[in-house]
Short mmCIF file of C-alpha atoms in Angstrom, two decimals:
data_model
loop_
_atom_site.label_atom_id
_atom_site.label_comp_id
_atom_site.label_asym_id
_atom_site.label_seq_id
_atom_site.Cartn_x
_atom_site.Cartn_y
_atom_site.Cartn_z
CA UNK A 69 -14.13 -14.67 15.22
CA UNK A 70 -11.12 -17.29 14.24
CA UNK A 71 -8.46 -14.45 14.38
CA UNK A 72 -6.23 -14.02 17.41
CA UNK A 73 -4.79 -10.79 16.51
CA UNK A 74 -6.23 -7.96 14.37
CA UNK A 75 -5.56 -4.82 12.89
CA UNK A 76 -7.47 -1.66 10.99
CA UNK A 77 -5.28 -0.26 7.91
CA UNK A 78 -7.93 2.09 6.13
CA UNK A 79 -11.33 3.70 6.24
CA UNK A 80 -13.80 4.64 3.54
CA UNK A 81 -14.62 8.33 3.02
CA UNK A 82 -18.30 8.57 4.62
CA UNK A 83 -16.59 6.17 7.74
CA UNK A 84 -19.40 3.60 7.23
CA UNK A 85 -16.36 0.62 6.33
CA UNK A 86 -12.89 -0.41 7.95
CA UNK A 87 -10.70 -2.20 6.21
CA UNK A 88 -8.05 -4.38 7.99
CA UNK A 89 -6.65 -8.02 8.46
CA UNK A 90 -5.68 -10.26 11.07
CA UNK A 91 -3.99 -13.45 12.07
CA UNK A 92 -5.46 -16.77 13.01
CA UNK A 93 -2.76 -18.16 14.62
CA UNK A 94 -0.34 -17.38 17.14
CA UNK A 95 2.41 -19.76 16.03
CA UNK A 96 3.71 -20.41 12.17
CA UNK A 97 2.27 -20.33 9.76
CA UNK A 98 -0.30 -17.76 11.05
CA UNK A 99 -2.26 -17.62 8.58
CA UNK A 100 -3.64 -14.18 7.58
CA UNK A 101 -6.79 -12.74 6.02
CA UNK A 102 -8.51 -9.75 5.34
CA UNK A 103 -11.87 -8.10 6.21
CA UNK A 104 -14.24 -5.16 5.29
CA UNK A 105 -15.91 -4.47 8.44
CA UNK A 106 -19.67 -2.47 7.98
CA UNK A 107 -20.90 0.35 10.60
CA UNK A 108 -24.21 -1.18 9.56
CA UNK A 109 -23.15 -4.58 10.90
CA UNK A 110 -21.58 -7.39 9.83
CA UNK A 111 -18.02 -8.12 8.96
CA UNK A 112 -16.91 -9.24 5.16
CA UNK A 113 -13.90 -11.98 4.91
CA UNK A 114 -11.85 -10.77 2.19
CA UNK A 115 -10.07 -14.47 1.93
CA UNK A 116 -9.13 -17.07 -0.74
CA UNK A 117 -8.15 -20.72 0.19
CA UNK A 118 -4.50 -21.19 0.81
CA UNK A 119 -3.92 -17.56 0.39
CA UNK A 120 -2.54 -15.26 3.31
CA UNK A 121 -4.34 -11.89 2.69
CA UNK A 122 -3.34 -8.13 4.03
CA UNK A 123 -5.49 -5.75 3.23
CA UNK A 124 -4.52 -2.30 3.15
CA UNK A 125 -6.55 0.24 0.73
CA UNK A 126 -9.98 0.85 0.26
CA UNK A 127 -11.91 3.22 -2.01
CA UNK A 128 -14.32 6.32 -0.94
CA UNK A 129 -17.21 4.54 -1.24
CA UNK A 130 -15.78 1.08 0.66
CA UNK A 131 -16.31 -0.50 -2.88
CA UNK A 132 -13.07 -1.63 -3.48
CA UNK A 133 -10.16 -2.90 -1.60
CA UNK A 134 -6.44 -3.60 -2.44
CA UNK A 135 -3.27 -5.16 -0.65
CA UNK A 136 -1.12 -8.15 -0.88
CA UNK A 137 -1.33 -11.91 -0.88
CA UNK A 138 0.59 -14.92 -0.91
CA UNK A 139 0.84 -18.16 -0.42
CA UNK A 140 2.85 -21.74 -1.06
CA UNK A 141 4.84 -21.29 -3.99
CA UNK A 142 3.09 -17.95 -4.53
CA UNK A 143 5.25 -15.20 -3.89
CA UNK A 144 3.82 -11.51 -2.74
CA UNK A 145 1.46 -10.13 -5.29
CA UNK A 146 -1.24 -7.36 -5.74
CA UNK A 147 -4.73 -8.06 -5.39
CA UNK A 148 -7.61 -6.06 -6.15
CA UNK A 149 -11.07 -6.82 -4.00
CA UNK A 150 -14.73 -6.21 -4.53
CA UNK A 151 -17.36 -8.03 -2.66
CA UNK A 152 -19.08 -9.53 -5.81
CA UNK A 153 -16.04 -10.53 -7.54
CA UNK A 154 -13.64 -11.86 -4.83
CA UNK A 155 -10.44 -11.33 -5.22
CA UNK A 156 -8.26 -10.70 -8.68
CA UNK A 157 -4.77 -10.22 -9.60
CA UNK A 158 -3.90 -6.66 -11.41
CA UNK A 159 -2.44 -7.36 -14.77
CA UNK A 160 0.75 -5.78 -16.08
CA UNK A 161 2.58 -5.07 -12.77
CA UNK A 162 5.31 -7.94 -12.63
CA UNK A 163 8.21 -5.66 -14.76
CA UNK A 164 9.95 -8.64 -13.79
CA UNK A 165 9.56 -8.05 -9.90
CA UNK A 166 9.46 -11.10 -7.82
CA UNK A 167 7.45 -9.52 -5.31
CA UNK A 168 4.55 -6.71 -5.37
CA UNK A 169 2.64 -4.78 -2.50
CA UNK A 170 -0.10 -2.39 -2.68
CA UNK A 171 -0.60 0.09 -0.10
CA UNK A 172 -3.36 2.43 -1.07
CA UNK A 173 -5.87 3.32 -3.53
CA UNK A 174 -7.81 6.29 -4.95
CA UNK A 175 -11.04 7.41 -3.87
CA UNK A 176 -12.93 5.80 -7.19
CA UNK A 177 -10.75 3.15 -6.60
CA UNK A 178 -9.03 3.40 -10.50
CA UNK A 179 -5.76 4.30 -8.97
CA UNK A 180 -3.41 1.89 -6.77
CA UNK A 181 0.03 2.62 -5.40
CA UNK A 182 2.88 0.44 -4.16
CA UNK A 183 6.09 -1.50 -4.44
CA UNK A 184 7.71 -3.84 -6.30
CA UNK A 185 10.84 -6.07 -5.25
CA UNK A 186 13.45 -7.44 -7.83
CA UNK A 187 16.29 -10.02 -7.43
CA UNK A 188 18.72 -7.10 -8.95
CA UNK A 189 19.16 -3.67 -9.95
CA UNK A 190 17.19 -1.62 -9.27
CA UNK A 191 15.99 -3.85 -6.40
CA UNK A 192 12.84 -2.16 -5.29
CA UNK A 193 10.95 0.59 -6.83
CA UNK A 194 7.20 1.82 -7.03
CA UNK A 195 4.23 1.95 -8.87
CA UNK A 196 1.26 4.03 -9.45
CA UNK A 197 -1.09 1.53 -11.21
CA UNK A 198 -3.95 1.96 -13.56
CA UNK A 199 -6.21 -0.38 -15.96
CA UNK A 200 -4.25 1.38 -19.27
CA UNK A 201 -0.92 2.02 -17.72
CA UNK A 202 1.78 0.99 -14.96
CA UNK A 203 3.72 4.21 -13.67
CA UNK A 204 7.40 3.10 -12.51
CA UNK A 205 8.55 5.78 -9.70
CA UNK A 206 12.04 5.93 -8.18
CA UNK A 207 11.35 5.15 -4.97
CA UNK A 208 11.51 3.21 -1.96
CA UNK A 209 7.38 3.49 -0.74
CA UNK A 210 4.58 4.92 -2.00
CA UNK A 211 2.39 4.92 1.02
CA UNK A 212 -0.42 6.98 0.18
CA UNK A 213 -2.51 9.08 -3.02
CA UNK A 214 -4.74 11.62 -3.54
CA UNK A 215 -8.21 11.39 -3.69
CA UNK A 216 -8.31 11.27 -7.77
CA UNK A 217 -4.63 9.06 -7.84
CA UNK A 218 -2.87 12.33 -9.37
CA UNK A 219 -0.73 12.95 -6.24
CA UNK A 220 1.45 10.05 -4.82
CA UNK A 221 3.53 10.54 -1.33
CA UNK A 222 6.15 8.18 0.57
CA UNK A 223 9.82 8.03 0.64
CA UNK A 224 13.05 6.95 -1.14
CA UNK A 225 16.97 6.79 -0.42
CA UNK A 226 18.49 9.84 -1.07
CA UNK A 227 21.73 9.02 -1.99
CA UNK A 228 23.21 12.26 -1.89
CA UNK A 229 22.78 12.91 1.94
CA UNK A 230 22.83 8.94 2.59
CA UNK A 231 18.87 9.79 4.32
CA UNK A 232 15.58 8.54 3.79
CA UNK A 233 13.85 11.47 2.71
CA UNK A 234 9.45 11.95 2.37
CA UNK A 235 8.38 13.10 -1.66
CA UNK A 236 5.66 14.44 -3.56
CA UNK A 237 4.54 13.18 -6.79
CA UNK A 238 2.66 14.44 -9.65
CA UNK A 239 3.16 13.64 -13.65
CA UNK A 240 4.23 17.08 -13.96
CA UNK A 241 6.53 17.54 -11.31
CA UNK A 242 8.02 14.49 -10.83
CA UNK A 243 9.48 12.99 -7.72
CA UNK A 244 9.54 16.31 -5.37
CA UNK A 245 11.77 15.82 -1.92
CA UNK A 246 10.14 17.28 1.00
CA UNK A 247 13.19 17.33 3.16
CA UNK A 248 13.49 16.07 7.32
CA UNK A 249 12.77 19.01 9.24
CA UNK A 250 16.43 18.67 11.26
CA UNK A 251 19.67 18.06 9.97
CA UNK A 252 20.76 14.50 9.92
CA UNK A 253 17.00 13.24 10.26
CA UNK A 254 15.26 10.91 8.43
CA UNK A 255 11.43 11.96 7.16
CA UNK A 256 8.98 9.50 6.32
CA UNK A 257 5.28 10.56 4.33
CA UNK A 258 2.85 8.16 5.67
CA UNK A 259 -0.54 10.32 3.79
CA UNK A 260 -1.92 12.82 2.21
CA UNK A 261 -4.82 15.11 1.90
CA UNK A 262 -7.43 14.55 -0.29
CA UNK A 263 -6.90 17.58 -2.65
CA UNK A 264 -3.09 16.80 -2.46
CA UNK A 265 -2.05 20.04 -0.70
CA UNK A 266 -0.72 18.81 2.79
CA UNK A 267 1.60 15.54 3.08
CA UNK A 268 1.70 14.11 6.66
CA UNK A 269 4.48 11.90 8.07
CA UNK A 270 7.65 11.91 10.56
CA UNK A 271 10.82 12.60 10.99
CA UNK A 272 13.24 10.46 13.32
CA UNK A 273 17.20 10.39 14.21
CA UNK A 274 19.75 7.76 13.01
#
């Protein structure tokens, strides 16, 4: 009800919540907002006045959800969601970015992942975010983690071969390439299993 267009970004573990958001409006300024929807029934708004919402994480248990939100004179940032305490801003991500996303979150929901945008060097990079520490990674997305947050997957410019190229990331391995599968193809990791063994994306032309 009120939204014209929706979509589902994310489901908890045991399937019983979708996460998603939609858009009220079919002309500017849209308008968008979030929402938990229940398998038992029900649907929760995950909104905030004059805030545009896009919700696009949430943890095993449907507990917690994370994505991005803006609004006037409010440039993209991080939110963190839980249905008793609204929604909050994650400290210590800024690093002087003028923009932050979130894209996913661990299964207990201590871990996020996603981007940051700067005005300069290095322009964009990622994160892997935690209530003691904020993880800088060299990279273009991070579009998915592991069920405990210790494995991060998406993709970055590899400079070398001028293609976008999928990686693996632990702390003790670092940023890992996966390669494209063809020659002069681009590869994109889009998720990853919940042990962090097997990476799932695609690969596509110039």
């Amino acid at each position: 009800a009120g939204l014209v267009e929706s979509w589902a970004t994310d489901v908890s573990a045991d399937g019983k919540y979708v996460l998603g958001y939609g858009r009220k409006s079919d002309s500017p300024p849209y308008e968008y907002e979030g929402f938990r929807w229940r398998v038992s029934g029900g649907l929760d708004r995950i909104a905030a006045p004059g805030l545009n919402v896009v919700a696009k994480g949430i943890s095993g248990d449907g507990s917690i959800a994370v994505g991005t939100s803006w609004g006037t004179g409010i440039e993209d940032e991080v939110f963190r969601w839980t249905a008793q305490g609204g929604i909050t801003r994650l400290g210590g991500l800024s690093a002087g970015a003028i923009r932050t996303n979130a894209d996913a979150i661990s299964a207990d929901g201590l871990v996020v992942v996603g981007d940051r945008i700067y005005d300069g060097d290095p322009y964009r990079d990622c994160f892997r975010w935690t209530e003691g520490e904020v993880l800088g990674l060299d990279a273009h997305t991070a579009n998915a983690t592991s069920s405990d947050g210790s494995v991060v997957v998406g993709g970055l410019d590899n400079h070398e071969t001028a293609l976008f190229e999928a990686y693996r990331w632990t702390r003790e391995t670092g940023i890992i390439l996966l390669g494209t599968c063809l020659p002069n193809y681009h590869s994109r990791a889009l998720a990853v299993s919940g042990d962090g063994s097997i990476v799932v994306g695609y690969v596509q032309n110039n």
